[in-house]
Amino acid sequence: MIFIDYKDRRPIYEQIVDKVEELIIKGVLQPDTQMPSVRAFSVELSINPNTIQKAYAELERRGFLYSVKGKGSFVCFQDSLLEEKRIKIKEEISKNVEEAKLLHISEEELISLVRNVYQKNKGGNEV
Amino acid sequence: MIFIDYKDRRPIYEQIVDKVEELIIKGVLQPDTQMPSVRAFSVELSINPNTIQKAYAELERRGFLYSVKGKGSFVCFQDSLLEEKRIKIKEEISKNVEEAKLLHISEEELISLVRNVYQKNKGGNEV
Amino acid sequence: MIFIDYKDRRPIYEQIVDKVEELIIKGVLQPDTQMPSVRAFSVELSINPNTIQKAYAELERRGFLYSVKGKGSFVCFQDSLLEEKRIKIKEEISKNVEEAKLLHISEEELISLVRNVYQKNKGGNEV
Amino acid sequence: MIFIDYKDRRPIYEQIVDKVEELIIKGVLQPDTQMPSVRAFSVELSINPNTIQKAYAELERRGFLYSVKGKGSFVCFQDSLLEEKRIKIKEEISKNVEEAKLLHISEEELISLVRNVYQKNKGGNEV
DNA sequence: GTGGTCTAGACCACG
DNA sequence: GTGGTCTAGACCACC
């Protein structure tokens, strides 16, 4: 399900956090599903358990997981999380568009860029 | 001219690199202008000269500066650098848009986001 | 494996970069091999860790190494790097030949020079 | 006659040394010609007299100039200098060819490289 | 343990 | 004075 890219400059735990988050948002991991135990997951990915622990802690902090003592970690998905992410990504896009404007990329070019991404995979991987 | 944000998680030298690059692209720093000397700049920002040195070296590697031993560091700007940056920022935006799509942000909303950024400061940012 | 020549006018970190590059190209250092840690290597060569760090950073920039915080530095070799080096060395040789021509060294002499290098160690340098 | 390239990474005095040497070898500067005085030359190139001084000293050390107290510096060209340079350039070519061999550039390719340089400008700029 | 950043202070070559 | 390299020693995030 998850593949660690050691050549990726981002820390491993962050790669895991991002991937799990994505799977939850995509609906692949359904709410209240139990996550693999720290130990099991660490064996599966052959990485240090501490790293998984850190990833789970971060996911819990962000509100994508909740842990029950003695039972394990579970997917916790609320719409508010989606909204938060939407705001974040829109802020990032704003920042990038501003930089693009500075580089004299035209409004039209950016809009057609947006359209292209939305056309891509049309009629295919709808969830 | 430049302000170091110690709360920023990015390393100091990277903040400097990005800021100087921006100033060059904006045209605030004109080609062949002499940059402040490593030592003078380090005093101005109250950081270690080595950190400035690292920033200047990176800027030279990227083609925004050229340094001459015994003379100083100078702004060196070619159009090809702009084109490279344009490609990079477009890739970045594409990735952003894809993520936005995943979050069910509509094509229209993104487009109006782009338009807003381009409208902002319209006819006003001349000093 | 590596010897620092303090009489050499080139900086230490550059000597290291060149030597490691050579070892990778020669195949002595195989892809994904772990390099000695910055600290271990610095002890081995009795130089400052920062100097090794600088060498590794440059090797990473050139695409011969990739480093992962908390894990180590690893050999990372792609064929495209070879092609780049080939182009560079051919340019260098062209410049040399032009200078040789200026010095009235005959075409034949240079060609026999080339042939000699290629004959040397013929059928002998297998270990 | 001489143009300083400030974007060239080599020190200025070295650029001057190389250029003067080239002019002498090419025969543009004839033996026993008087060189411009340090002051005149430094004004002409708008650089520091110390830099010219250093270049002249190096050229004298190499045997391309001789200075007469109270009179100035003069071109001094002996065939032995040419021979030295020939040996040097051949050594450098050998080194580079060896590296090319390591990169699996074929003997034939290098030889045709040599031939190409010799064909270029055929029948034109003979001195 | 690892790589990466930063400081303090030194030395060198160059102009 | 300038840029560039190096050392010594510290701290951080990550595994």
XYZ file of C-alpha atoms (C1' of nucleotides) in Angstrom:
538
model
C 0.000 0.000 0.000
C 2.803 2.374 0.885
C 6.205 2.633 -0.684
C 9.105 4.445 0.923
C 11.314 6.371 -1.448
C 14.716 6.587 0.133
C 15.914 8.942 -2.551
C 13.131 11.338 -1.604
C 14.629 14.106 0.467
C 11.630 14.256 2.807
C 11.945 12.298 6.051
C 10.402 8.847 5.997
C 7.801 9.616 8.650
C 6.574 12.533 6.578
C 6.232 10.375 3.492
C 4.114 7.972 5.533
C 1.982 10.760 6.985
C 1.297 12.218 3.556
C 0.504 8.873 1.982
C -1.876 7.787 4.756
C -3.579 11.162 4.655
C -4.034 10.810 0.917
C -5.470 7.311 1.279
C -7.928 8.559 3.884
C -9.000 11.521 1.765
C -9.386 9.313 -1.285
C -11.595 7.042 0.785
C -9.341 4.030 0.390
C -8.993 3.953 4.163
C -12.528 4.203 5.548
C -13.346 5.920 8.871
C -12.920 3.733 11.972
C -10.832 1.226 10.067
C -8.078 -0.103 12.305
C -4.570 0.841 11.199
C -1.844 -1.796 11.264
C -0.017 -1.886 14.595
C 3.183 0.073 14.848
C 5.193 -3.113 15.008
C 3.407 -4.830 12.124
C 3.695 -1.750 9.943
C 7.364 -1.303 10.738
C 8.040 -4.907 9.763
C 6.037 -4.534 6.557
C 8.032 -1.489 5.487
C 11.245 -2.760 7.108
C 11.862 0.501 8.864
C 12.349 1.528 12.457
C 9.215 1.286 14.676
C 10.043 4.717 16.092
C 9.496 6.144 12.644
C 5.999 4.657 12.366
C 5.282 5.847 15.879
C 6.224 9.358 14.871
C 4.068 9.197 11.769
C 1.055 7.964 13.735
C 1.574 10.660 16.348
C 1.618 13.323 13.657
C -1.491 11.885 11.985
C -3.258 11.884 15.339
C -2.172 15.456 15.938
C -3.615 16.420 12.593
C -6.862 14.622 13.401
C -6.657 11.836 10.848
C -6.169 9.050 13.385
C -7.313 8.392 16.905
C -5.760 5.810 19.163
C -7.471 3.713 21.787
C -5.259 2.523 24.592
C -4.722 -1.178 24.381
C -6.570 -1.487 21.098
C -4.695 0.393 18.427
C -5.006 3.309 16.024
C -8.070 4.011 13.923
C -8.935 6.167 10.967
C -10.834 9.283 11.982
C -12.187 11.321 9.200
C -14.174 14.499 9.626
C -15.237 16.916 6.980
C -13.546 19.749 8.862
C -10.187 18.161 8.046
C -11.008 18.287 4.368
C -11.936 21.925 4.690
C -8.647 22.686 6.433
C -6.719 21.008 3.655
C -8.717 22.876 1.049
C -7.819 26.169 2.647
C -4.165 25.209 2.831
C -3.941 24.122 -0.782
C -5.729 27.246 -1.936
C -3.280 29.378 -0.003
C -0.406 27.519 -1.610
C -1.879 27.937 -5.062
C -2.334 31.660 -4.412
C 1.293 31.969 -3.438
C 2.449 30.084 -6.496
C 0.184 32.004 -8.833
C 1.566 35.224 -7.432
C 5.065 34.020 -8.195
C 3.969 32.988 -11.673
C 2.559 36.474 -12.212
C 5.907 37.907 -11.151
C 7.543 35.734 -13.801
C 5.215 37.199 -16.418
C 3.240 34.019 -17.001
C -0.075 35.189 -18.396
C -3.408 34.691 -16.674
C -4.630 32.776 -19.708
C -1.732 30.349 -19.627
C -2.360 29.520 -15.983
C -6.064 29.064 -16.541
C -5.459 26.691 -19.414
C -3.015 24.872 -17.121
C -5.817 24.436 -14.592
C -8.249 23.296 -17.274
C -5.775 20.761 -18.589
C -5.363 19.107 -15.198
C -9.143 18.892 -14.853
C -9.580 17.428 -18.334
C -6.916 14.793 -17.684
C -8.274 11.362 -16.713
C -11.785 12.613 -17.467
C -14.294 9.778 -17.167
C -11.802 7.475 -15.508
C -10.797 7.269 -11.867
C -13.840 8.795 -10.220
C -14.209 7.471 -6.662
C 16.600 44.749 2.512
C 16.436 41.233 3.862
C 14.933 39.983 7.062
C 15.757 36.644 8.636
C 12.817 34.811 10.137
C 14.157 32.649 12.928
C 10.766 31.006 13.372
C 10.933 29.836 9.791
C 12.000 26.220 9.708
C 13.991 26.717 6.547
C 17.722 27.233 7.058
C 18.931 30.825 7.148
C 21.090 30.510 4.052
C 18.088 29.262 2.085
C 15.976 32.202 3.162
C 18.711 34.494 1.922
C 19.038 32.646 -1.375
C 15.311 32.823 -2.034
C 15.045 36.465 -1.074
C 17.998 37.579 -3.193
C 16.705 35.551 -6.125
C 13.359 37.272 -5.782
C 14.969 40.708 -5.674
C 16.959 39.932 -8.797
C 13.922 38.634 -10.675
C 11.897 41.647 -9.606
C 14.650 43.830 -10.999
C 15.372 45.472 -7.646
C 18.916 44.182 -7.927
C 20.168 45.058 -11.390
C 22.728 42.969 -13.344
C 26.394 43.649 -12.480
C 25.395 45.443 -9.273
C 27.892 44.627 -6.547
C 26.389 42.682 -3.683
C 27.326 43.557 -0.098
C 30.528 41.791 0.870
C 30.223 38.538 2.757
C 31.471 40.180 5.938
C 29.431 43.373 5.635
C 26.250 41.426 4.954
C 26.911 39.096 7.850
C 27.251 42.072 10.178
C 24.115 43.671 8.765
C 22.067 40.543 9.389
C 24.034 39.650 12.541
C 24.774 36.162 11.364
C 27.972 34.263 10.707
C 29.928 35.104 7.531
C 30.027 31.420 6.633
C 26.260 31.402 6.331
C 26.318 34.288 3.855
C 29.141 32.548 2.046
C 26.985 29.448 1.671
C 24.078 31.517 0.367
C 26.272 33.330 -2.155
C 27.803 30.045 -3.293
C 24.344 28.606 -3.920
C 23.251 31.727 -5.773
C 26.368 31.489 -7.903
C 25.643 27.825 -8.610
C 22.147 28.767 -9.720
C 23.526 31.455 -12.007
C 22.191 34.525 -10.219
C 25.549 35.756 -8.938
C 29.178 35.621 -9.931
C 31.961 36.092 -7.431
C 35.507 37.190 -8.003
C 38.110 36.630 -5.316
C 39.476 39.925 -4.098
C 36.783 41.906 -5.876
C 33.353 40.919 -4.600
C 30.094 39.286 -5.649
C 27.990 40.625 -8.483
C 24.488 40.156 -9.813
C 24.437 38.120 -13.012
C 21.060 37.644 -14.593
C 20.201 35.844 -17.805
C 16.820 35.256 -19.320
C 17.341 31.494 -19.403
C 17.131 31.529 -15.613
C 13.675 33.048 -15.834
C 12.521 30.353 -18.234
C 13.772 27.633 -15.883
C 11.885 29.175 -13.011
C 8.745 29.433 -15.135
C 8.848 25.735 -15.906
C 9.368 24.891 -12.251
C 6.539 27.040 -10.993
C 4.156 25.639 -13.610
C 5.008 22.111 -12.526
C 4.403 23.117 -8.924
C 1.034 24.622 -9.766
C 0.056 21.527 -11.737
C 0.757 19.400 -8.683
C -1.244 21.797 -6.511
C -4.183 21.752 -8.871
C -4.171 17.988 -8.976
C -4.346 17.884 -5.202
C -7.106 20.482 -5.235
C -9.053 18.340 -7.669
C -8.674 15.407 -5.307
C -10.169 17.575 -2.568
C -13.186 18.266 -4.808
C -12.372 21.919 -5.307
C -14.163 22.846 -8.507
C -12.420 23.959 -11.677
C -14.366 27.213 -11.554
C -13.251 28.005 -8.017
C -9.614 27.551 -8.945
C -9.943 29.657 -12.041
C -11.543 32.482 -10.081
C -8.714 32.102 -7.559
C -6.221 32.643 -10.366
C -8.198 35.608 -11.700
C -8.297 37.197 -8.255
C -4.540 37.096 -7.888
C -4.166 38.697 -11.308
C -6.737 41.395 -10.557
C -5.076 42.281 -7.258
C -2.955 45.409 -7.396
C -4.203 45.973 -10.924
C -3.144 49.413 -12.041
C -1.929 50.209 -8.579
C 1.501 48.801 -7.813
C 3.498 51.492 -9.540
C 5.465 53.450 -6.959
C 40.709 4.270 -0.268
C 41.300 7.991 -0.557
C 44.435 9.974 0.044
C 44.527 13.692 0.643
C 47.394 15.502 -1.017
C 48.136 18.574 1.056
C 50.599 19.802 -1.535
C 47.809 19.833 -4.090
C 46.510 23.378 -4.521
C 42.956 22.181 -4.986
C 40.803 22.326 -1.872
C 40.471 19.143 0.133
C 36.755 18.774 -0.452
C 37.316 18.956 -4.196
C 39.940 16.236 -4.087
C 37.455 14.056 -2.263
C 34.662 14.825 -4.715
C 36.829 13.972 -7.699
C 38.174 10.796 -6.157
C 34.763 9.477 -5.097
C 33.341 10.330 -8.521
C 36.142 8.373 -10.117
C 35.561 5.373 -7.869
C 31.855 5.402 -8.712
C 32.490 5.663 -12.444
C 35.057 2.896 -12.266
C 32.455 0.745 -10.552
C 34.514 0.333 -7.402
C 31.665 1.922 -5.471
C 28.470 0.194 -6.539
C 25.036 1.914 -6.633
C 23.172 2.009 -3.295
C 26.342 1.174 -1.406
C 26.410 3.108 1.849
C 29.222 5.616 2.039
C 31.203 6.005 5.260
C 29.410 8.395 7.606
C 30.523 11.998 7.592
C 32.084 11.595 11.016
C 33.708 8.235 10.367
C 35.213 9.432 7.095
C 36.498 12.606 8.720
C 38.263 10.557 11.367
C 39.686 8.205 8.740
C 41.153 11.075 6.743
C 41.884 13.142 9.878
C 40.075 16.178 8.562
C 37.123 18.180 9.796
C 33.622 16.679 9.385
C 32.435 19.893 7.742
C 34.870 19.322 4.913
C 33.474 15.847 4.256
C 29.995 17.286 4.538
C 30.827 19.808 1.845
C 32.213 17.089 -0.409
C 29.142 14.894 0.071
C 26.836 17.847 -0.585
C 28.627 18.554 -3.850
C 28.505 14.893 -4.862
C 24.787 14.870 -4.103
C 24.312 18.000 -6.193
C 26.107 16.325 -9.068
C 23.885 13.265 -8.740
C 26.486 10.766 -7.600
C 25.208 10.404 -4.040
C 21.953 10.715 -2.171
C 21.824 11.378 1.527
C 19.080 10.592 3.990
C 19.047 12.294 7.363
C 19.407 9.775 10.106
C 20.325 6.987 7.690
C 23.463 7.889 5.797
C 24.791 8.676 2.339
C 24.452 6.276 -0.548
C 25.911 5.852 -4.015
C 23.433 6.803 -6.713
C 24.618 6.308 -10.245
C 22.737 6.906 -13.474
C 23.960 6.557 -17.008
C 23.030 10.135 -17.832
C 25.841 11.279 -15.533
C 28.319 9.321 -17.641
C 27.073 10.979 -20.804
C 27.477 14.431 -19.243
C 31.047 13.629 -18.277
C 31.769 12.324 -21.767
C 30.657 15.581 -23.313
C 32.754 17.579 -20.861
C 35.914 15.585 -21.412
C 35.534 15.788 -25.175
C 35.223 19.546 -24.959
C 38.314 19.636 -22.789
C 40.276 17.527 -25.242
C 39.163 19.703 -28.144
C 40.519 22.756 -26.350
C 43.775 20.910 -25.644
C 44.142 19.854 -29.252
C 43.557 23.371 -30.457
C 46.326 24.607 -28.204
C 48.570 21.798 -29.389
C 47.915 22.817 -32.979
C 48.929 26.359 -32.084
C 52.208 24.964 -30.768
C 52.796 23.218 -34.106
C 52.394 19.725 -32.735
C 51.477 17.646 -35.756
C 48.177 15.850 -36.191
C 50.064 12.565 -36.507
C 51.891 13.056 -33.227
C 48.656 13.659 -31.356
C 46.991 10.659 -32.918
C 49.863 8.422 -31.954
C 49.620 9.912 -28.458
C 45.986 8.847 -28.324
C 46.814 5.402 -29.658
C 49.536 4.955 -27.057
C 47.174 5.634 -24.181
C 44.723 3.127 -25.591
C 47.419 0.483 -26.123
C 48.711 0.916 -22.571
C 47.577 -1.826 -20.207
C 45.989 -3.573 -23.180
C 44.864 -7.017 -22.017
C 46.520 -6.422 -18.689
C 44.456 -4.376 -16.282
C 42.022 -7.101 -15.299
C 42.467 -7.937 -11.615
C 44.732 43.760 -27.231
C 43.701 42.115 -23.997
C 40.257 41.819 -22.540
C 39.585 40.952 -18.914
C 36.620 38.694 -18.327
C 35.389 39.409 -14.822
C 32.950 36.517 -15.007
C 35.868 34.181 -15.628
C 36.642 32.367 -12.414
C 40.386 32.572 -12.967
C 42.221 35.433 -11.249
C 42.815 38.477 -13.392
C 46.592 38.239 -13.307
C 46.367 34.689 -14.624
C 44.165 35.755 -17.499
C 46.767 38.361 -18.401
C 49.639 35.896 -18.135
C 47.878 33.389 -20.390
C 46.892 35.979 -22.943
C 50.365 37.540 -23.171
C 51.926 34.098 -23.431
C 49.560 33.253 -26.264
C 50.372 36.480 -28.086
C 54.076 35.773 -27.779
C 53.730 32.205 -29.018
C 51.554 33.320 -31.905
C 54.248 35.828 -32.814
C 52.005 38.837 -32.370
C 54.425 40.103 -29.742
C 57.894 39.841 -31.274
C 61.057 39.114 -29.207
C 62.639 42.171 -27.555
C 59.507 44.244 -28.031
C 59.012 46.503 -25.037
C 55.907 45.726 -23.006
C 53.712 48.587 -21.807
C 54.765 49.884 -18.424
C 52.952 48.519 -15.403
C 51.253 51.841 -14.829
C 50.255 52.386 -18.461
C 48.936 48.848 -18.756
C 46.995 49.104 -15.522
C 45.336 52.303 -16.731
C 44.544 50.754 -20.102
C 42.791 47.790 -18.484
C 41.523 49.881 -15.565
C 42.767 47.422 -13.008
C 45.092 47.593 -10.041
C 48.814 48.080 -10.898
C 49.664 45.354 -8.384
C 47.782 42.916 -10.580
C 49.835 43.796 -13.663
C 52.964 43.638 -11.559
C 52.057 40.135 -10.482
C 51.350 39.073 -14.068
C 54.691 40.460 -15.296
C 56.517 38.749 -12.444
C 54.938 35.441 -13.348
C 55.730 35.900 -17.048
C 59.331 36.676 -16.130
C 59.465 33.605 -13.914
C 58.253 31.517 -16.820
C 60.830 33.055 -19.126
C 58.517 34.969 -21.457
C 59.641 38.406 -20.295
C 62.848 39.947 -19.052
C 63.039 43.252 -17.273
C 65.799 45.829 -17.451
C 66.100 48.052 -14.419
C 65.067 51.588 -15.261
C 63.987 50.668 -18.776
C 61.029 48.296 -18.601
C 59.933 44.758 -19.480
C 60.705 43.101 -22.811
C 59.476 40.059 -24.664
C 61.902 37.180 -24.421
C 61.154 34.239 -26.572
C 63.243 31.108 -26.745
C 62.458 27.884 -28.470
C 62.964 25.997 -25.213
C 59.843 27.686 -23.852
C 57.824 26.310 -26.722
C 59.173 22.857 -26.067
C 58.214 23.103 -22.387
C 54.700 24.091 -23.312
C 54.489 21.262 -25.807
C 55.433 18.757 -23.150
C 52.889 20.200 -20.738
C 50.030 20.152 -23.197
C 50.875 16.606 -24.257
C 50.820 15.519 -20.632
C 47.439 17.124 -20.173
C 46.083 15.482 -23.286
C 47.357 12.124 -22.076
C 45.568 12.584 -18.783
C 42.340 13.564 -20.478
C 42.520 10.753 -23.008
C 42.993 8.339 -20.157
C 39.863 9.670 -18.523
C 38.020 9.443 -21.833
C 39.093 5.820 -22.113
C 37.691 5.213 -18.628
C 34.387 6.655 -19.841
C 34.379 4.168 -22.722
C 34.901 6.721 -25.440
C 36.376 4.767 -28.329
C 39.858 5.325 -29.720
C 38.311 6.052 -33.116
C 36.031 8.751 -31.744
C 38.931 10.559 -30.133
C 41.052 10.333 -33.233
C 38.279 11.784 -35.360
C 37.931 14.516 -32.731
C 41.614 15.343 -33.222
C 41.260 15.276 -37.006
C 38.251 17.594 -36.866
C 40.142 20.230 -34.927
C 42.976 20.052 -37.426
C 40.636 20.310 -40.412
C 38.898 23.358 -38.940
C 40.060 26.705 -40.379
C 42.173 24.847 -42.943
C 43.810 27.198 -45.395
C 43.015 30.287 -43.383
C 44.811 31.742 -40.385
C 48.320 30.436 -40.954
C 50.874 32.865 -39.468
C 23.824 6.524 15.394
C 22.956 9.629 10.870
C 23.059 14.090 7.788
C 22.529 19.192 7.970
C 23.009 23.876 9.748
C 25.262 27.367 12.324
C 28.887 29.910 14.983
C 33.504 31.470 16.048
C 37.759 32.186 14.563
C 41.685 31.281 11.519
C 44.340 31.321 7.120
C 44.997 31.878 2.103
C 44.965 34.018 -2.564
C 43.610 37.994 -4.942
C 43.172 43.190 -5.953
C 39.638 45.226 1.369
C 37.473 40.827 -1.186
C 35.885 35.660 -1.728
C 37.040 30.842 -0.383
C 38.566 27.057 2.534
C 39.248 24.846 6.827
C 38.932 23.744 11.862
C 36.631 23.292 16.277
C 32.691 22.654 18.508
C 27.677 23.070 19.010
C 22.725 22.011 18.072
C 18.858 20.046 15.447
C 15.851 16.600 13.121
C 15.666 12.009 11.958
C 16.175 6.819 12.444
